XYZ file of C-alpha atoms in Angstrom:
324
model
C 36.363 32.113 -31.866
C 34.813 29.738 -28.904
C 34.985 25.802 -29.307
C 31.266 24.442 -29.497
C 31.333 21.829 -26.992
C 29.131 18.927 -26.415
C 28.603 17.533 -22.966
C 27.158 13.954 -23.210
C 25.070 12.782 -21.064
C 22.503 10.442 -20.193
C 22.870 6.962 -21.818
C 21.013 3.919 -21.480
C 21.862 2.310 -17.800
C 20.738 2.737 -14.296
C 23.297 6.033 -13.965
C 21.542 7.801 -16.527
C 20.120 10.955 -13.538
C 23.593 10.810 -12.023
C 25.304 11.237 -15.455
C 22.784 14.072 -15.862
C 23.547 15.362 -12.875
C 27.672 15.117 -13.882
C 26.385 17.235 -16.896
C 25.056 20.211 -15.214
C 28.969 20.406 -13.124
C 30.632 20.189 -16.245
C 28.146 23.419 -17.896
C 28.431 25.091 -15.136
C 32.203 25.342 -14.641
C 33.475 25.767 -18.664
C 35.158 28.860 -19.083
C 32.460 30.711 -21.317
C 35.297 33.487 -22.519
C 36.714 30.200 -24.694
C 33.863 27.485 -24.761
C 29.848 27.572 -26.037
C 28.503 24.528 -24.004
C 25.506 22.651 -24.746
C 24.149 19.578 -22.704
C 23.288 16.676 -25.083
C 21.090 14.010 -23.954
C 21.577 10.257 -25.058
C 18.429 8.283 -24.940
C 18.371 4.944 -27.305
C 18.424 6.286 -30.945
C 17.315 9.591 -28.775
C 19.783 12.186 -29.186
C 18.838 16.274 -28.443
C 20.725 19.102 -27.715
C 19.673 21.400 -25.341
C 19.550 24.837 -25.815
C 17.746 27.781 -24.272
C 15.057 25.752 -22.479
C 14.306 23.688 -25.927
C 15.429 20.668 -27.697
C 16.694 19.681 -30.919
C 17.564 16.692 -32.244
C 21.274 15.646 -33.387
C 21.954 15.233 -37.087
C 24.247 11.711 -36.443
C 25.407 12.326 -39.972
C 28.257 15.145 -39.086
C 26.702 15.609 -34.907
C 25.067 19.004 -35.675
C 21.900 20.291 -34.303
C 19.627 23.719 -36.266
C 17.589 25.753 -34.116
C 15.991 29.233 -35.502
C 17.194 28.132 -39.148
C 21.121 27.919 -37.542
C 23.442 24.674 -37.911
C 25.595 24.044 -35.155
C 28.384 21.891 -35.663
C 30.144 20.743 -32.096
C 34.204 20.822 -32.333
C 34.593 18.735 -28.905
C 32.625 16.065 -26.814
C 32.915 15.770 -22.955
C 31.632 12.464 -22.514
C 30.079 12.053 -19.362
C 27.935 9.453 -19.360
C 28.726 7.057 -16.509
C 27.646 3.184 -18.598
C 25.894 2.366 -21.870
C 27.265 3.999 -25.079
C 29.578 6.800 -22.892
C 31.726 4.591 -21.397
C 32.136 1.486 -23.137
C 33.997 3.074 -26.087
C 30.647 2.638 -28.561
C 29.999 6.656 -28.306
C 34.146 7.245 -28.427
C 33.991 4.776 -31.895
C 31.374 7.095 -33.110
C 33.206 10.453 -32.692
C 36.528 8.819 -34.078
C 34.206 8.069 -37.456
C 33.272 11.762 -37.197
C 36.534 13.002 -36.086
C 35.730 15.244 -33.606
C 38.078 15.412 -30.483
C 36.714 13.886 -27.232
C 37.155 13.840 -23.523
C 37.625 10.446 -22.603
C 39.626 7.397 -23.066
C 39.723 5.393 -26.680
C 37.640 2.551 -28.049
C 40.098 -0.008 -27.068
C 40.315 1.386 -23.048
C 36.892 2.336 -23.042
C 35.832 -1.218 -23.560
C 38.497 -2.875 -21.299
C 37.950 -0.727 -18.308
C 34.340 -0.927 -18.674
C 34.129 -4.783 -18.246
C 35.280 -5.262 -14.560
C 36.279 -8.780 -15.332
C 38.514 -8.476 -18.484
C 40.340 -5.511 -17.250
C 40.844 -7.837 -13.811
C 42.569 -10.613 -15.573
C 44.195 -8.121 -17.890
C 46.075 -5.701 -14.800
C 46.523 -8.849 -12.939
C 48.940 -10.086 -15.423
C 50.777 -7.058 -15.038
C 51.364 -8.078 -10.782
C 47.727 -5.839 -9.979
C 46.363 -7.388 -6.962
C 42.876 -7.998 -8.110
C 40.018 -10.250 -6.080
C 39.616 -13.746 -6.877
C 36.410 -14.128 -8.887
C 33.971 -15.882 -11.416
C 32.522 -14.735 -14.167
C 28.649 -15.591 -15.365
C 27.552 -15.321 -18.611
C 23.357 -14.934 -19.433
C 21.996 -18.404 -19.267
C 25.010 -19.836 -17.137
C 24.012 -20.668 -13.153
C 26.184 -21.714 -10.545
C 25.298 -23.611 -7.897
C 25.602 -21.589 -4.420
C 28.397 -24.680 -3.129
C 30.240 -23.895 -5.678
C 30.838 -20.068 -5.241
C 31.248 -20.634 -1.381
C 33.871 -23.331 -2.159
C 36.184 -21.147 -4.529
C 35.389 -17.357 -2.739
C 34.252 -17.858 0.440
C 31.897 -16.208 2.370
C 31.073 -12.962 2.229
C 31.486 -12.360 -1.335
C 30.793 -9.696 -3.825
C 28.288 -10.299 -6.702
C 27.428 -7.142 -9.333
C 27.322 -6.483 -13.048
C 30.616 -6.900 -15.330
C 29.637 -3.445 -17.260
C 28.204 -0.817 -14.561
C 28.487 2.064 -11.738
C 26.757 3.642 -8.922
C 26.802 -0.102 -7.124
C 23.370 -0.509 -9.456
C 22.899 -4.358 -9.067
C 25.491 -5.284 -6.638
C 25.294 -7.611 -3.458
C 27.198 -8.055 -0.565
C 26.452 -11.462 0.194
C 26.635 -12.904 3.876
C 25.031 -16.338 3.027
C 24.345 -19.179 0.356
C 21.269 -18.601 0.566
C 21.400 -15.251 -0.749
C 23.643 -16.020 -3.973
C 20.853 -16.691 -6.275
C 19.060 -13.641 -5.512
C 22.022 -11.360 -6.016
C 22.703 -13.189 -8.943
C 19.347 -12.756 -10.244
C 19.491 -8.876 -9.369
C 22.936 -8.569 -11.359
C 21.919 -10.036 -14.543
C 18.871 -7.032 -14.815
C 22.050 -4.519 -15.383
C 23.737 -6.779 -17.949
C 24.674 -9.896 -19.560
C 27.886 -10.571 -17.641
C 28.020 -11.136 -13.961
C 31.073 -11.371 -11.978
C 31.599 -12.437 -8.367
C 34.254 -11.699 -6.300
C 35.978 -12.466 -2.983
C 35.755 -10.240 0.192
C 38.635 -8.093 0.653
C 38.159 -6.439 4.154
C 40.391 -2.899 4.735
C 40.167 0.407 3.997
C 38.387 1.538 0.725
C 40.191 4.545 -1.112
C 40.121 6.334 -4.322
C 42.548 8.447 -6.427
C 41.899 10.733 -9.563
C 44.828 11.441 -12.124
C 44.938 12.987 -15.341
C 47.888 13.334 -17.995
C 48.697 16.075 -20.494
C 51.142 16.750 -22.969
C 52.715 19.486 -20.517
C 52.089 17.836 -17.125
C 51.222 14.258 -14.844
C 48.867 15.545 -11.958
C 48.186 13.143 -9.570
C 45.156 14.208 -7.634
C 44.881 13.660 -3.347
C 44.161 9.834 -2.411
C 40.460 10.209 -0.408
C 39.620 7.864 2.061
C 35.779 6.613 1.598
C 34.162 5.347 5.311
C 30.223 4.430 4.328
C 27.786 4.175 6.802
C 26.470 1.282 5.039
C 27.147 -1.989 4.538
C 29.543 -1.107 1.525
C 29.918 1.567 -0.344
C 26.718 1.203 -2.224
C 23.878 3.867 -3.996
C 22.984 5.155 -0.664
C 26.362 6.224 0.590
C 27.751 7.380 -2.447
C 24.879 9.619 -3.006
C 22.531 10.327 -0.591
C 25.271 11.308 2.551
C 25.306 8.022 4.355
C 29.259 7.941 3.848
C 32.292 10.211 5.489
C 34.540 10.788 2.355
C 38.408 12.068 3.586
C 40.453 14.012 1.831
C 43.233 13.584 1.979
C 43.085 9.841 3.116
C 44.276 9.361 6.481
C 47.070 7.387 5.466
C 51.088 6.998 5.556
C 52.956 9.194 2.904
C 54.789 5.961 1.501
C 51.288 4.424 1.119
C 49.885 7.730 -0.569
C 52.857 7.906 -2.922
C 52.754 4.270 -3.880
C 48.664 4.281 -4.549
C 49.548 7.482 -6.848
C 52.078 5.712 -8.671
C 49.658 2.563 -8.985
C 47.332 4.911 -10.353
C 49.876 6.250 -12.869
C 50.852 2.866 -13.672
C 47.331 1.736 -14.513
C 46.665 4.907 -16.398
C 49.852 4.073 -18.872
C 49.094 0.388 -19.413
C 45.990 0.400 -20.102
C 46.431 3.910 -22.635
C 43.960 6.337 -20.710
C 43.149 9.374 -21.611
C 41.783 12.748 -19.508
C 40.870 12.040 -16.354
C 40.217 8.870 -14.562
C 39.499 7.443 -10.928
C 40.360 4.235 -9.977
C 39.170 2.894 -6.458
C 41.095 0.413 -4.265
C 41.034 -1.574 -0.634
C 44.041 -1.415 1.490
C 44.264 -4.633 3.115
C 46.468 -6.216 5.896
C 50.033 -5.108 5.898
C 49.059 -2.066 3.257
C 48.659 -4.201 0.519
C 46.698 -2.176 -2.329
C 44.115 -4.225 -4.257
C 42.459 -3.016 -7.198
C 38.474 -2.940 -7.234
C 37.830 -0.863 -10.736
C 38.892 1.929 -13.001
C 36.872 4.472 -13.919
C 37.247 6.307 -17.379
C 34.288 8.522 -17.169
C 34.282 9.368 -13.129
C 31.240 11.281 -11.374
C 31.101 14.892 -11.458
C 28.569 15.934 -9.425
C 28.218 18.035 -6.531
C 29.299 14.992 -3.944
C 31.507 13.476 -6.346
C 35.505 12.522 -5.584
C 37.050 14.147 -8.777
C 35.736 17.523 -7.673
C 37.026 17.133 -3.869
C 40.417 16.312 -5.152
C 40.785 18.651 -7.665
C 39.896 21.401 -4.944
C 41.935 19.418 -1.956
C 44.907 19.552 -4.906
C 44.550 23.782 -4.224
C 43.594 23.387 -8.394
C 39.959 25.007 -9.851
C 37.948 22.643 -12.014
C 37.200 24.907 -14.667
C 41.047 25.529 -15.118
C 41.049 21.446 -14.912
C 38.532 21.309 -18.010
C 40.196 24.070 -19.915
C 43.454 21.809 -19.879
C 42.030 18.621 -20.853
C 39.916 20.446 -23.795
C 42.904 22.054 -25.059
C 45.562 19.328 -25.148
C 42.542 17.214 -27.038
C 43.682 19.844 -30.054
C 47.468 19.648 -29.756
C-alpha cells in the first residue's frame, strides 16, 4: 500500500513562491510505485490540499483532507517551507502532537537553526568560527557610531529568522545603517548585524540515515552581484561550481564541519549549511539551513546529481528511515 505524503509548502514569509516552487521538485521526483503525493499549501490559518486541479481544506484535528465524499489521512510530511511555521519548528511541534513522521529537523533544531543569532553564539561555543555581530530587538536602535565602532565597515545587516537574502544589506557606509536596519525589521522582530568576512562563499549539503552518512560535493557560489543576494540566487546573476574549486584537505575538512554541525545541533534529513573561506582557509560559518531550496537552480539538487546519486532515490531514503 503507498504512503500518503504531504509536501508543505508555502508559509507566511517573503519565500513563500520559492517554497512553492521547492514543492513542485519534490512532486515531481517521488517515486509514485511507493508514494501518493499531494502539495499542501500553508497560508495563515489557510491550509488546502491540492488535488486534481482543486482544493480542499485540511481537517487540523488528525491533518486529513475529503474530496468526492473520501477522507484522506497523510502518513508523512515533507516540510518544505523555507521560514514561518516550516522551518522554525512551529509546523514540526504540530505533527509531533499528531504523530505523523516528518521530513525535517525537530522542534528544538528547528528553532535554533532558524534564529541566525542564537545558533551563532550557540556553535561558537563549540570553537565555530562565526562573525562578530549585534543583535536588535523591535523597538531597540543603535546609533550608526556605534555599529561602525564594534564591526567595522562594510558590515552585514538582515533578519534573525529568514532566507532568500529577503531584507538583507550589505552596507558600505554609516549612512546607510538605518535604512538597512529599517528594511530588516519588515521580515521580523530580531535583527542581527554582522562583520564583513571577505573570501570565498561555499556551501555543502549532508544528510544522515540509520544505514549511511552521505556527505554531498562542497559547491563554490561566485555572484555577479554585490553578495549573494535574491537576484543571484535566483534569477542567474551567479556562477555556482560544483564541485568547489578547492584543495581536497579543505573539501574534507568543510564536510566534516558540516557533519559536526549536523550532530551537535541533532539534525535530521537533509540540511545545507553555507560558509566563507577566509585568509589562510579558515572556514567561517554564515547559517544552517534545515529546510534547503529545492528548486530547479537550487544547490541540494546539483550536489545530489554532482554526488553521481538521483534525487528521487534521495527522497525515498529519507521517507523510509522516518518509519524505522
Amino acid at each position: 500500500m503507498k504512503r500518503i505524503i504531504a509536501i508543505i509548502a508555502g508559509g507566511d514569509s517573503s519565500e513563500s513562491q520559492v517554497s512553492l516552487r521547492s514543492a513542485e521538485t519534490i512532486y515531481q521526483n517521488l517515486d509514485r510505485n511507493l508514494y501518493e503525493p499531494y502539495i499542501v499549501e500553508v497560508k495563515g490559518r489557510s491550509w488546502q490540499a491540492i488535488a486534481d486541479g482543486n482544493r480542499y481544506d485540511i481537517d487540523r484535528n488528525d491533518f486529513s483532507f475529503t474530496a468526492n465524499g473520501t477522507r484522506t489521512v497523510f502518513d508523512y510530511a515533507y516540510i518544505i517551507i523555507h521560514g514561518t511555521p516550516g522551518e522554525n519548528g512551529i509546523f514540526e511541534g504540530y505533527l509531533r502532537l499528531m504523530e505523523i513522521p516528518f521530513s525535517t529537523c525537530d522542534v528544538l533544531a528547528s528553532a535554533l537553526t532558524f534564529n541566525k543569532f542564537a545558533l551563532n553564539q550557540f556553535l561558537k561555543s563549540f570553537g565555530v568560527r562565526v562573525a562578530d555581530s549585534i543583535l536588535l530587538r523591535k523597538g531597540h536602535s543603535i546609533e550608526p557610531e556605534e555599529v561602525v565602532s564594534k564591526l567595522g565597515l562594510p558590515c552585514f545587516i538582515k533578519p534573525t529568522a529568514g532566507g532568500s537574502s529577503f531584507g538583507t544589506t550589505k552596507v558600505n557606509s554609516a549612512e546607510q545603517i538605518g535604512q538597512a536596519i529599517e528594511a530588516a525589521f519588515k521580515e521580523g522582530d530580531e535583527v542581527i548585524i554582522e562583520s564583513f568576512m571577505d573570501g570565498t562563499e561555499v556551501t555543502n549539503g549532508y544528510f544522515k540515515t540509520s544505514k549511511r552518512e552521505v556527505k554531498l560535493p562542497v559547491t563554490e557560489v561566485v555572484p555577479k552581484t554585490e553578495f549573494f543576494d535574491y537576484d543571484a540566487k535566483y534569477n542567474g546573476l551567479v556562477t555556482e561550481i560544483t564541485p568547489a574549486r578547492i584543495s581536497d584537505d579543505l573539501r574534507d575538512r568543510i564536510q566534516s564541519l558540516t557533519a559536526a554541525i549536523y550532530e551537535i545541533v541533532g539534525c535530521h534529513g537533509i540540511i545545507r549549511v553555507d560558509y566563507i573561506i577566509t585568509e589562510g582557509h579558515k572556514i567561517n560559518l554564515l547559517e544552517v539551513n534545515t529546510t534547503p531550496g529545492m528548486t530547479a537552480t537550487s544547490f541540494i539538487p546539483q550536489q545530489i546529481k554532482a554526488a553521481g546519486l538521483e534525487l528521487k532515490e534521495v527522497l525515498t531514503e529519507l521517507i523510509e528511515d522516518s518509519f524505522e
